[in-house]
Short mmCIF file of C-alpha atoms and ligand atoms in Angstrom, two decimals:
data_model
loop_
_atom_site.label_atom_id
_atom_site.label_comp_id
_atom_site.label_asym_id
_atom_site.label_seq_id
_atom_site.Cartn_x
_atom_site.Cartn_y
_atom_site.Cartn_z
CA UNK Q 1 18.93 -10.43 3.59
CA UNK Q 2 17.22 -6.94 3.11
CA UNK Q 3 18.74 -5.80 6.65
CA UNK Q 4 21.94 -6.78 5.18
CA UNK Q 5 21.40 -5.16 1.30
CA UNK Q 6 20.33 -1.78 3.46
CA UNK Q 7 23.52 -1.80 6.03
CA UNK Q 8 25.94 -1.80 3.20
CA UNK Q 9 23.97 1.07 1.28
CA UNK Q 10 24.26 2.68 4.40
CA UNK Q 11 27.73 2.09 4.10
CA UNK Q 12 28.21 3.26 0.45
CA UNK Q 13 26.00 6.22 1.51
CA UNK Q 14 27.82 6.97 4.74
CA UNK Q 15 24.97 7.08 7.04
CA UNK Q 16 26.41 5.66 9.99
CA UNK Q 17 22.75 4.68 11.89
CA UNK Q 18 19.19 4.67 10.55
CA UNK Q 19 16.53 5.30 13.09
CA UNK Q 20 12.59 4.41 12.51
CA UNK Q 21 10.39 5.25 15.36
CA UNK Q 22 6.63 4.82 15.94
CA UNK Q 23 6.28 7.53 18.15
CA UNK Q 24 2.71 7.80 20.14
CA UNK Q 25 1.46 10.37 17.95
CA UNK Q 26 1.28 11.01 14.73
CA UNK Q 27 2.60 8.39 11.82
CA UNK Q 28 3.47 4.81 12.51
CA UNK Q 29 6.73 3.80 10.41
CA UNK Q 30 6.28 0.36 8.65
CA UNK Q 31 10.05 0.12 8.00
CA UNK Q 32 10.03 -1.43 11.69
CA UNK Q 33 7.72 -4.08 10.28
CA UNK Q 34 9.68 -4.40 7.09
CA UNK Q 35 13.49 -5.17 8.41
CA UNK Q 36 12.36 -6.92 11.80
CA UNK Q 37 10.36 -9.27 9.30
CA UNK Q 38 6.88 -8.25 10.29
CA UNK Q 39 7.04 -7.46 13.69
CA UNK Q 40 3.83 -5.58 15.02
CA UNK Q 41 5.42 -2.68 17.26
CA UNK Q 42 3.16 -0.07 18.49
CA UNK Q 43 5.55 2.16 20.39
CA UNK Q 44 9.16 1.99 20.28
CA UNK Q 45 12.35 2.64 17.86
CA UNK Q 46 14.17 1.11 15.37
CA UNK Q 47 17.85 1.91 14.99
CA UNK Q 48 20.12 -0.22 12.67
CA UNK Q 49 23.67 0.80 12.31
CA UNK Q 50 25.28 0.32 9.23
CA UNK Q 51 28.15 -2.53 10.11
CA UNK Q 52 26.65 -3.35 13.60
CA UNK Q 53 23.71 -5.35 14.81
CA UNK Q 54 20.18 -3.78 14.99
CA UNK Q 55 18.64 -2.37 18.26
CA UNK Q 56 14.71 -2.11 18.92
CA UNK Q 57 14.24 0.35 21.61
CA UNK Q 58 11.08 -0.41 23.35
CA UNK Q 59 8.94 0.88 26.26
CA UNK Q 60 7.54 -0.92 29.43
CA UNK Q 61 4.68 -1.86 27.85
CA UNK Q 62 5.68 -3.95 25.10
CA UNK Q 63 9.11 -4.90 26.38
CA UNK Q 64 8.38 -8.29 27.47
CA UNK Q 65 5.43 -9.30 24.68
CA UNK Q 66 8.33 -8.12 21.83
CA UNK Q 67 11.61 -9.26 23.33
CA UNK Q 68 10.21 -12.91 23.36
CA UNK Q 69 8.95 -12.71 19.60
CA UNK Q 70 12.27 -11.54 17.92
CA UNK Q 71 16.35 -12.02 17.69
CA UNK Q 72 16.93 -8.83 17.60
CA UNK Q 73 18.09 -7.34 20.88
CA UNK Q 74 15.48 -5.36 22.27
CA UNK Q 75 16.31 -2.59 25.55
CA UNK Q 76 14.30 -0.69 27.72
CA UNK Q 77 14.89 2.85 27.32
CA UNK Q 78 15.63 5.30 29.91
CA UNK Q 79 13.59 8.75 30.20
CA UNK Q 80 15.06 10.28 27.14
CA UNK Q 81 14.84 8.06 23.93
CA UNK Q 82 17.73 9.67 22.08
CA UNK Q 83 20.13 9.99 25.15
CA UNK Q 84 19.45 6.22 25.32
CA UNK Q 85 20.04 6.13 21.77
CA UNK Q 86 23.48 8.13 22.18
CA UNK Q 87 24.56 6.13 25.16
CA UNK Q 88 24.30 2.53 22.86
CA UNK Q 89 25.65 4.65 20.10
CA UNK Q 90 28.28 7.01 20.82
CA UNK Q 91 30.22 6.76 17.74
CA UNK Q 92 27.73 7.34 15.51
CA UNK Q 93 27.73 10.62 13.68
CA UNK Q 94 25.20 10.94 10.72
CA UNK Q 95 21.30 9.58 11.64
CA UNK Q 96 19.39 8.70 8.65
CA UNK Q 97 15.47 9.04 8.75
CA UNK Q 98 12.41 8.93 7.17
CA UNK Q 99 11.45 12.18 6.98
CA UNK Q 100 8.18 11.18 6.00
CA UNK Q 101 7.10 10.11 9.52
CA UNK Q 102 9.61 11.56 11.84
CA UNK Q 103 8.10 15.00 13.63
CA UNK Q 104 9.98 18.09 13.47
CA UNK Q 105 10.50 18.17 17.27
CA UNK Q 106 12.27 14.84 17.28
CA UNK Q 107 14.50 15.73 14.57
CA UNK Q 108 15.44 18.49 16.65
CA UNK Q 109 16.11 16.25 19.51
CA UNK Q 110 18.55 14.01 17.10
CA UNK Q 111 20.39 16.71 15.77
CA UNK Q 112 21.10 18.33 19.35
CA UNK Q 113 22.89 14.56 20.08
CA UNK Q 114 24.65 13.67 16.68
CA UNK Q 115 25.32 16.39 14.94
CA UNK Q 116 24.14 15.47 11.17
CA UNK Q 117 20.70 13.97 10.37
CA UNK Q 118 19.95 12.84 6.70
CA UNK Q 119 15.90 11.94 4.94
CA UNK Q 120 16.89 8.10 3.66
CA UNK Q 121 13.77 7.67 2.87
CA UNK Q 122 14.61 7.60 -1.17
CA UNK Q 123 16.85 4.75 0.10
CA UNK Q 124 14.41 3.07 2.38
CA UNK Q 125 11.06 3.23 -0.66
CA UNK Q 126 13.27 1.96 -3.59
CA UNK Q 127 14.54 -1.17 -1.44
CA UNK Q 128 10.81 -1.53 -0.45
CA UNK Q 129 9.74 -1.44 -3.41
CA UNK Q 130 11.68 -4.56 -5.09
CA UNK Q 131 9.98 -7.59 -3.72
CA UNK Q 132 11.80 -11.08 -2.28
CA UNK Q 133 9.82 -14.51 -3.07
CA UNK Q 134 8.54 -14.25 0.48
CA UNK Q 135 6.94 -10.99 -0.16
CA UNK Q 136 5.49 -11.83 -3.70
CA UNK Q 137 3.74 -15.01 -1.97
CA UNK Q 138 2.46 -12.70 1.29
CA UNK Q 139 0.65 -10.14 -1.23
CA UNK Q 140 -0.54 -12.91 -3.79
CA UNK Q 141 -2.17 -14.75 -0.56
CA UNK Q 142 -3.93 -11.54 -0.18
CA UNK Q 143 -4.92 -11.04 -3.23
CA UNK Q 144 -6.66 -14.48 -2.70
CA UNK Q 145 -8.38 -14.25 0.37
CA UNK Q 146 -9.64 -10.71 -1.33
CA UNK Q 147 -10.90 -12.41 -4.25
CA UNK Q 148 -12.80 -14.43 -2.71
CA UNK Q 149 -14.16 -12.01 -0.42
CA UNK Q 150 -15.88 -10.34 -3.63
CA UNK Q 151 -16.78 -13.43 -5.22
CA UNK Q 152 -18.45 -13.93 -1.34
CA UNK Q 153 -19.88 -10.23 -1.67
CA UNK Q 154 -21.81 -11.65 -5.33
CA UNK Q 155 -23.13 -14.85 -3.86
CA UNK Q 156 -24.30 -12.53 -0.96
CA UNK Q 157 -25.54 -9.31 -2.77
CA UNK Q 158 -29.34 -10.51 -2.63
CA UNK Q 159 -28.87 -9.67 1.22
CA UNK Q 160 -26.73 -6.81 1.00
CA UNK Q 161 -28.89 -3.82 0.06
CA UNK Q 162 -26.46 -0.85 0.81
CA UNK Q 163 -22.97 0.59 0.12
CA UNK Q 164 -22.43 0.35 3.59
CA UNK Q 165 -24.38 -3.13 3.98
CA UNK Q 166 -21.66 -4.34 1.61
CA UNK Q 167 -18.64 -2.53 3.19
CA UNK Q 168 -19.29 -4.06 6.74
CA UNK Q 169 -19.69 -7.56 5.15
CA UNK Q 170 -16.36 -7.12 3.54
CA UNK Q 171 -15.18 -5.99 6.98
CA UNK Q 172 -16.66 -8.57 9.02
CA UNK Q 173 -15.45 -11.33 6.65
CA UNK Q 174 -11.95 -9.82 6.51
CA UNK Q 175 -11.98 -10.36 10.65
CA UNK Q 176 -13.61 -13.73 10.56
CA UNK Q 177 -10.65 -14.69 8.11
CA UNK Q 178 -8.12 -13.73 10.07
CA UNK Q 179 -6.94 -10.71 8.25
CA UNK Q 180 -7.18 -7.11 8.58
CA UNK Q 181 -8.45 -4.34 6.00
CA UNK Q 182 -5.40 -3.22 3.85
CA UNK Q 183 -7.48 0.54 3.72
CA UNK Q 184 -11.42 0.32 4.74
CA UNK Q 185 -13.46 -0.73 1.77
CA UNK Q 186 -14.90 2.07 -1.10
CA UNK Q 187 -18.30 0.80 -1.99
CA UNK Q 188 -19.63 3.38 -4.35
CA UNK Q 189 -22.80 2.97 -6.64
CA UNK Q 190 -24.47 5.29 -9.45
CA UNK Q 191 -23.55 8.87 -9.29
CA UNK Q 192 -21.35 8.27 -6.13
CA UNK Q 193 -19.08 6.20 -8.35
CA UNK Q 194 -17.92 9.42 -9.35
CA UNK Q 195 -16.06 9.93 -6.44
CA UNK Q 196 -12.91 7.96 -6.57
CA UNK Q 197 -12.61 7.78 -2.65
CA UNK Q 198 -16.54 8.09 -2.16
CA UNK Q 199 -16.87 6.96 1.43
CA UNK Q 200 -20.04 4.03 1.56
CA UNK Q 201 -23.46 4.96 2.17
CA UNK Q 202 -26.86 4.02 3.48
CA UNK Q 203 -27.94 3.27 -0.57
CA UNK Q 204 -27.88 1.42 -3.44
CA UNK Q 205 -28.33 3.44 -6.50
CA UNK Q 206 -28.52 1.91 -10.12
CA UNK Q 207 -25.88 2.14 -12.44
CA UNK Q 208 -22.21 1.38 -12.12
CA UNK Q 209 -21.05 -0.05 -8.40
CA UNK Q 210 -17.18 0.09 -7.76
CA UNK Q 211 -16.25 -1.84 -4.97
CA UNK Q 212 -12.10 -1.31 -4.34
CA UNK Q 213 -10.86 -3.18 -1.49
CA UNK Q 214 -7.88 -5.27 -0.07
CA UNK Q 215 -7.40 -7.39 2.77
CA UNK Q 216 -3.48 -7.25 4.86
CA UNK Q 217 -2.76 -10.82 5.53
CA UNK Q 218 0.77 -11.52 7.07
CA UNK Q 219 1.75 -8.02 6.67
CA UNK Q 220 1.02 -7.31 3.12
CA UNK Q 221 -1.95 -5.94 1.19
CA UNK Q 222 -3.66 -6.57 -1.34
CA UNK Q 223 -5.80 -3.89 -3.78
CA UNK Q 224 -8.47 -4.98 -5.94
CA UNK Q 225 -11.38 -3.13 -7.59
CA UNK Q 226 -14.12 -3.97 -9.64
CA UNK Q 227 -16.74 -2.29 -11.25
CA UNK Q 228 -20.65 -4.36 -11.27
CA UNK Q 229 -23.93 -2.75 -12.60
CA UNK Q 230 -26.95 -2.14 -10.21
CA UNK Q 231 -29.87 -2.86 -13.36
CA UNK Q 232 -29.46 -2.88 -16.99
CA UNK Q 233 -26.44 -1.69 -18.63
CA UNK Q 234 -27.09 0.40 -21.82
CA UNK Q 235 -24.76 -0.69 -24.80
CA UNK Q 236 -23.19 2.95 -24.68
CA UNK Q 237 -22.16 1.87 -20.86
CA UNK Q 238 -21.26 -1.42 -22.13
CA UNK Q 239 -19.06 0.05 -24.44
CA UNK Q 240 -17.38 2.40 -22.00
CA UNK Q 241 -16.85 0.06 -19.38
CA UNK Q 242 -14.95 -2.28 -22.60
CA UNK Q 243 -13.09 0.92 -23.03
CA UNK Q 244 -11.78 1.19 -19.13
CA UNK Q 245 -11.22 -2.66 -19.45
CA UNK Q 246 -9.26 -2.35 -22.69
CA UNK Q 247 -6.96 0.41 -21.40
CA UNK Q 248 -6.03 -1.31 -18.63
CA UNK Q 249 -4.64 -4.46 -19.86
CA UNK Q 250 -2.57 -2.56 -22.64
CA UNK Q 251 -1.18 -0.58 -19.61
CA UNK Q 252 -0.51 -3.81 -17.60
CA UNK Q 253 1.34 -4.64 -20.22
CA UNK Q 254 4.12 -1.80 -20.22
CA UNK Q 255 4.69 -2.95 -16.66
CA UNK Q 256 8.17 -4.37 -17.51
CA UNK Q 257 11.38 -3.51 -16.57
CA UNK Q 258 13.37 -0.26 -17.95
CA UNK Q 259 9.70 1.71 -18.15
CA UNK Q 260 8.54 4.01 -16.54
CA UNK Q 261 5.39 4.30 -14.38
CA UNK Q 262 4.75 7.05 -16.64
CA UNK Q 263 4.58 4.76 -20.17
CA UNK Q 264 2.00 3.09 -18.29
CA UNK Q 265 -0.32 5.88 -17.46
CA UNK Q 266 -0.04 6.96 -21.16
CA UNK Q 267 -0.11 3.91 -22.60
CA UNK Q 268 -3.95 3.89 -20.33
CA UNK Q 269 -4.77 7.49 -21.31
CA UNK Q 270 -3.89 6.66 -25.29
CA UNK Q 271 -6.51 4.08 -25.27
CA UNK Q 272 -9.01 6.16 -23.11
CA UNK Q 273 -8.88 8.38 -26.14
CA UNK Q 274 -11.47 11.37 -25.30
CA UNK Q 275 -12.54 10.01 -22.11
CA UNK Q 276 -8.83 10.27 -20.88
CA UNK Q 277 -9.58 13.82 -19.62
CA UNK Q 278 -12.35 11.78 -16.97
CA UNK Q 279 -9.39 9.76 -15.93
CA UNK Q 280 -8.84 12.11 -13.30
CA UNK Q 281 -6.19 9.96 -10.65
CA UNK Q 282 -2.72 8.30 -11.48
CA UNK Q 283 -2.30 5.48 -12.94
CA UNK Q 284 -1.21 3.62 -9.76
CA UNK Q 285 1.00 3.11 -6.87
CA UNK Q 286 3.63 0.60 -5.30
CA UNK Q 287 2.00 -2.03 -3.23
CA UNK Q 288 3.40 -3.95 -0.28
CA UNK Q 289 3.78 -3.82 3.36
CA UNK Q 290 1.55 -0.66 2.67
CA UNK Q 291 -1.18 0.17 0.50
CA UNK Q 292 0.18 3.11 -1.14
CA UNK Q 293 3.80 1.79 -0.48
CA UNK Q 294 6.13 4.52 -1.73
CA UNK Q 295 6.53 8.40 -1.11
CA UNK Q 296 3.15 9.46 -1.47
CA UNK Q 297 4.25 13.19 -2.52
CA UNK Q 298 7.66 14.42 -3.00
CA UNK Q 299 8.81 12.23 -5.52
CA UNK Q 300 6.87 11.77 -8.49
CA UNK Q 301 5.45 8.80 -8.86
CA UNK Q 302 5.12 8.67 -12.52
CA UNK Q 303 9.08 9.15 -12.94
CA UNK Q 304 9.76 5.75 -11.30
CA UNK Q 305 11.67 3.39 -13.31
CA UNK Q 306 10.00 -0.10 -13.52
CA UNK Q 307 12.47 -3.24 -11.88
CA UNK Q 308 11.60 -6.37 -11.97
CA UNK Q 309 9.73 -8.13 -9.05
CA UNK Q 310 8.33 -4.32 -8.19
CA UNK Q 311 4.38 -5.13 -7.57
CA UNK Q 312 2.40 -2.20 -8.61
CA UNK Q 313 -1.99 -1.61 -9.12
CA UNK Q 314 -2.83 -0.55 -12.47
CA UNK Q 315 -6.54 1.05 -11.75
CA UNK Q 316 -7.65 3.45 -15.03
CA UNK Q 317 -10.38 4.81 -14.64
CA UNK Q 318 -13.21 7.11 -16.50
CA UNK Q 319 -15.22 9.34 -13.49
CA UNK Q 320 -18.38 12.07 -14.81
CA UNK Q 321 -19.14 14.00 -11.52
CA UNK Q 322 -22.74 13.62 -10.28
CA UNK Q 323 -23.16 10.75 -12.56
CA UNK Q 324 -21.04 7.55 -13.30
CA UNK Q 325 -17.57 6.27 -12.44
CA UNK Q 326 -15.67 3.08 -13.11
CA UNK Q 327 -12.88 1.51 -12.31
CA UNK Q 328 -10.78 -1.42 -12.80
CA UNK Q 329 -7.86 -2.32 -11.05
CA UNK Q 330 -5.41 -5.35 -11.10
CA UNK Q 331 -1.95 -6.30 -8.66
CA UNK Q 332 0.91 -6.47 -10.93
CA UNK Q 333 4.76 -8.17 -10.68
CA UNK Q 334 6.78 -6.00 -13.32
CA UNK Q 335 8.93 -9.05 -14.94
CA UNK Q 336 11.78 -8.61 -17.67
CA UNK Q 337 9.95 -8.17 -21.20
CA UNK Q 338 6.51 -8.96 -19.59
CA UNK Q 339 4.37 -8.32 -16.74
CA UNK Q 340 2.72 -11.35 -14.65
CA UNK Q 341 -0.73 -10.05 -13.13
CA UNK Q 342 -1.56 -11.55 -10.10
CA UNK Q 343 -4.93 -10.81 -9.89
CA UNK Q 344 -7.26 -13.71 -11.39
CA UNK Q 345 -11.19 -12.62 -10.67
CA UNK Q 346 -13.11 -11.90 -13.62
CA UNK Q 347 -13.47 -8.83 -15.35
CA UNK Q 348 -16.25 -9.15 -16.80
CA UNK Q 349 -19.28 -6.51 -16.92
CA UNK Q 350 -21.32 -8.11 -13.65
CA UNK Q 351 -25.36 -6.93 -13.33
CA UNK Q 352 -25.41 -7.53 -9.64
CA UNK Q 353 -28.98 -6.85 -9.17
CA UNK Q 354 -31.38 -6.07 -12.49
CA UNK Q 355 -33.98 -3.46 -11.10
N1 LIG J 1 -7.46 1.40 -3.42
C1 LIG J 1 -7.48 2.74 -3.06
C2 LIG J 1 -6.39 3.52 -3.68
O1 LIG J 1 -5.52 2.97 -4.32
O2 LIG J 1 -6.34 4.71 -3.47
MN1 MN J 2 -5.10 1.28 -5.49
#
């Protein structure tokens, strides 16, 4: 179904082949996983044609494993990839590509054989970025198994005495469950909660703990983060933390269609009032096959325009370097006229340890 919706934009757009490699080096390209229908390929290409059949192109080392999990036909290439590519395609004229992974030497190598080469990758994000049933099921499974991975990391915290103690917990569990880590867990406590990315640590300090995370089951992530106290909360953090909490589920609420990403992060900045200015990331990103799952720089994120069955996070958040940071963050399905949030676990202020 999505093969076929992108073949006839190709058509429209007169690209005449799309190519997606995973090259050794360098970036993998999850469009492979996304239009072979989750197919893990390590090393090999992609090429669909616009009104023909797709081709995976894939080396000796996979070529057995991968022809024997998928319909589509699968060949062995020859020395050169894109002489192989030229010799199953000789008509074609224009290549489109995702600039954001393809290397500059291999775009060289295309050109030299087909003349015109075109970044699709505009085309390629926005069909992404609309889910199917299918895909709204894979990341709400996710989002379940991550759930209760954190309500697993509350039962457990009387064990778990570090950042990092916590981190490999939600690792190890995330194995034992037969899931991978969607991005490796950000456990960060007291003034290392100021860090939005803080990388976990040998300590528990007191004071706020964030604890983002999201487990990739069946190809799709999920992206969760909640913020717990480490002692006694003070009714001024209390308040704050209300604050962070409020502003978030007025901005999940602008995620319908015909907004923009961007009435969302104001809508969240309105309501963080003063502290807006400590709200120092964006509101959020597109979630799917990929964590961040849309062009990460060259097109603004905040200029996207909503559709309907788009998942996005909505994570506000108020950060004071060297002291304090919180964050909330929910999975979202933008709907027509209102938004349906996927994510179900409790937001409410947790002391996780009173010290
Ligand atoms: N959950 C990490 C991030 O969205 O950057
Ligand atoms: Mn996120």
């Amino acid at each position: 179904m999505r093969l076929l919706d992108f073949q006839k934009i190709l058509a429209v757009k007169g690209v005449d082949i799309a190519v997606f490699l995973n090259a050794s080096y360098g970036k993998k390209d999850s469009s492979i996983a996304y239009f072979t229908g989750g197919l893990d390929v390590d090393l090999g290409l992609l090429a669909i044609p616009k009104n023909k059949s797709p081709k995976l192109f894939i080396p000796g080392f996979e070529y057995d494993m991968l022809r024997d999990k998928t319909n589509i036909e699968v060949v062995r290439p020859k020395e050169n990839l894109w002489d192989c590519l030229k010799e199953h395609f000789p008509r074609a004229r224009v290549v489109g590509i995702n600039a954001d992974v393809l290397s500059v030497n291999e775009l060289k190598g295309l050109k030299k054989r087909f003349g015109t080469v075109r970044d699709i990758s505009n085309i390629v994000y926005d069909l992404r970025s609309v889910k199917n049933v299918e895909e709204i099921k894979n990341i709400e499974k996710s989002i379940e198994v991550t759930e209760g991975l954190f309500v697993e990391v509350l039962e457990n915290m009387p064990f778990l005495k570090t950042e990092k103690g916590i981190a490999d917990f939600l690792l190890k569990r995330t194995i034992d469950l037969g899931c991978e880590p969607a991005f490796p867990p950000i456990v960060a406590s007291g003034k290392n909660a100021s860090f939005p990315h803080h990388e976990p640590e040998s300590v528990l300090l007191k004071g706020f703990l964030v604890i983002d995370y999201g487990v990739k089951k069946n190809g799709y992530c999920a992206d969760i983060t909640r913020t717990f106290y480490v002692g006694n909360p003070t009714t001024k953090e209390k308040k704050l933390y209300a604050l962070v909490l409020k502003s978030q589920e007025f901005a999940i609420q602008k995620c319908v269609s015909g907004n923009t990403f961007e009435e969302v992060d104001t809508t969240a900045r309105g309501m963080l009032g003063k502290h807006s200015k400590e709200f120092i990331h964006s509101i959020g990103h597109s979630l799917g096959i990929e964590v961040h799952d849309d062009i990460p720089k060259r097109k603004k994120r905040a200029k996207m325009l909503l559709k309907e069955n788009m998942i996005v996070t909505v994570e506000p958040g108020v950060y004071v370097k060297g002291n304090f940071g919180i964050r909330i963050e929910d999975d979202v399905v933008v709907g027509i006229g209102s938004a349906r949030n996927l994510t179900k676990l409790s937001k409410e202020l947790r002391v996780v340890r009173s010290k």
